[in-house]
Amino acid sequence: MRLGVLDMIGLAASLVFALPLANYAVVRLFAGEVALGAGLLVVAAAMVVLPQYFLDPATILRRLLSRLLPRQLRGDDDAAGSEGDSVEK
């Protein structure tokens, strides 16, 4: 997986919030609170992994722009899919 500049900025922003949470989770694990520590570790890992695989900024921007464009300027796939759903008056 090759990351661009925006992807690296997004990863850094995720790590800013996930690392302190993971640190707290490790402290809770060593304190004997296994369920809380393990749960927080899963949440911290999900904060980093999920945006990289499901919330790709380029994909989100492409979908947003394709919905804002008029139907005539969209690709053939978008126009064919939306024509069946629209109701003509």
Coordinates of C-alpha atoms in Angstrom, one line a residue:
M1 CA 0.0 0.0 0.0
R2 CA 1.5 3.3 -1.1
L3 CA 0.6 6.3 1.0
G4 CA 0.3 9.9 -0.4
V5 CA 0.8 13.1 1.5
L6 CA -2.8 13.3 2.7
D7 CA -2.7 9.7 3.8
M8 CA 0.4 10.4 5.9
I9 CA -1.2 13.4 7.5
G10 CA -4.3 11.3 8.3
L11 CA -2.2 8.6 9.7
A12 CA -0.3 11.1 11.9
A13 CA -3.6 12.6 13.1
S14 CA -4.9 9.1 14.0
L15 CA -1.7 8.3 15.8
V16 CA -1.9 11.5 17.9
F17 CA -5.1 10.2 19.5
A18 CA -4.4 6.5 19.4
L19 CA -1.0 6.4 21.0
P20 CA -2.0 7.9 24.4
L21 CA -5.0 5.6 24.4
A22 CA -2.8 2.6 23.8
N23 CA -0.4 3.8 26.5
Y24 CA -3.3 4.0 29.0
A25 CA -4.4 0.6 27.9
V26 CA -1.0 -0.9 28.6
V27 CA -1.0 0.8 32.1
R28 CA -4.4 -0.7 32.8
L29 CA -3.2 -4.2 31.7
F30 CA -0.2 -4.0 34.0
A31 CA -2.6 -2.8 36.8
G32 CA -4.5 -6.0 36.4
E33 CA -7.6 -4.7 34.6
V34 CA -7.4 -7.1 31.7
A35 CA -10.8 -6.5 30.1
L36 CA -10.5 -2.7 30.2
G37 CA -6.9 -2.8 28.9
A38 CA -7.5 -5.2 26.1
G39 CA -10.7 -3.4 25.1
L40 CA -8.8 -0.1 24.9
L41 CA -6.0 -1.6 22.9
V42 CA -8.5 -2.9 20.4
V43 CA -10.1 0.6 20.1
A44 CA -6.6 2.2 19.7
A45 CA -5.7 -0.3 16.9
A46 CA -9.1 0.3 15.2
M47 CA -8.5 4.1 15.3
V48 CA -5.4 3.6 13.2
V49 CA -6.4 0.7 10.9
L50 CA -10.0 1.5 10.0
P51 CA -9.5 4.9 8.5
Q52 CA -6.6 3.6 6.3
Y53 CA -8.8 0.8 4.8
F54 CA -12.3 2.2 4.8
L55 CA -12.1 6.0 5.0
D56 CA -9.7 6.7 2.1
P57 CA -9.8 10.5 1.6
A58 CA -9.5 10.2 -2.2
T59 CA -12.5 7.8 -2.4
I60 CA -14.6 10.0 -0.2
L61 CA -13.8 13.1 -2.3
R62 CA -14.4 11.2 -5.6
R63 CA -17.9 10.0 -4.3
L64 CA -18.8 13.5 -3.1
L65 CA -17.8 15.1 -6.4
S66 CA -19.6 12.5 -8.5
R67 CA -22.8 13.1 -6.6
L68 CA -22.5 16.9 -7.0
L69 CA -22.0 16.7 -10.8
P70 CA -25.1 16.8 -13.1
R71 CA -26.1 13.4 -14.5
Q72 CA -24.9 14.3 -18.0
L73 CA -21.3 14.8 -16.7
R74 CA -21.1 11.6 -14.6
G75 CA -19.6 8.4 -15.9
D76 CA -21.8 5.8 -17.7
D77 CA -22.0 3.6 -14.6
D78 CA -23.4 6.4 -12.4
A79 CA -25.9 7.6 -14.9
A80 CA -27.2 4.1 -15.7
G81 CA -27.6 3.3 -12.0
S82 CA -29.4 6.5 -11.1
E83 CA -31.8 6.5 -14.0
G84 CA -33.6 3.4 -12.8
D85 CA -34.1 4.9 -9.3
S86 CA -35.4 8.3 -10.5
V87 CA -39.1 8.9 -11.1
E88 CA -40.1 10.8 -14.2
K89 CA -43.0 13.2 -14.1

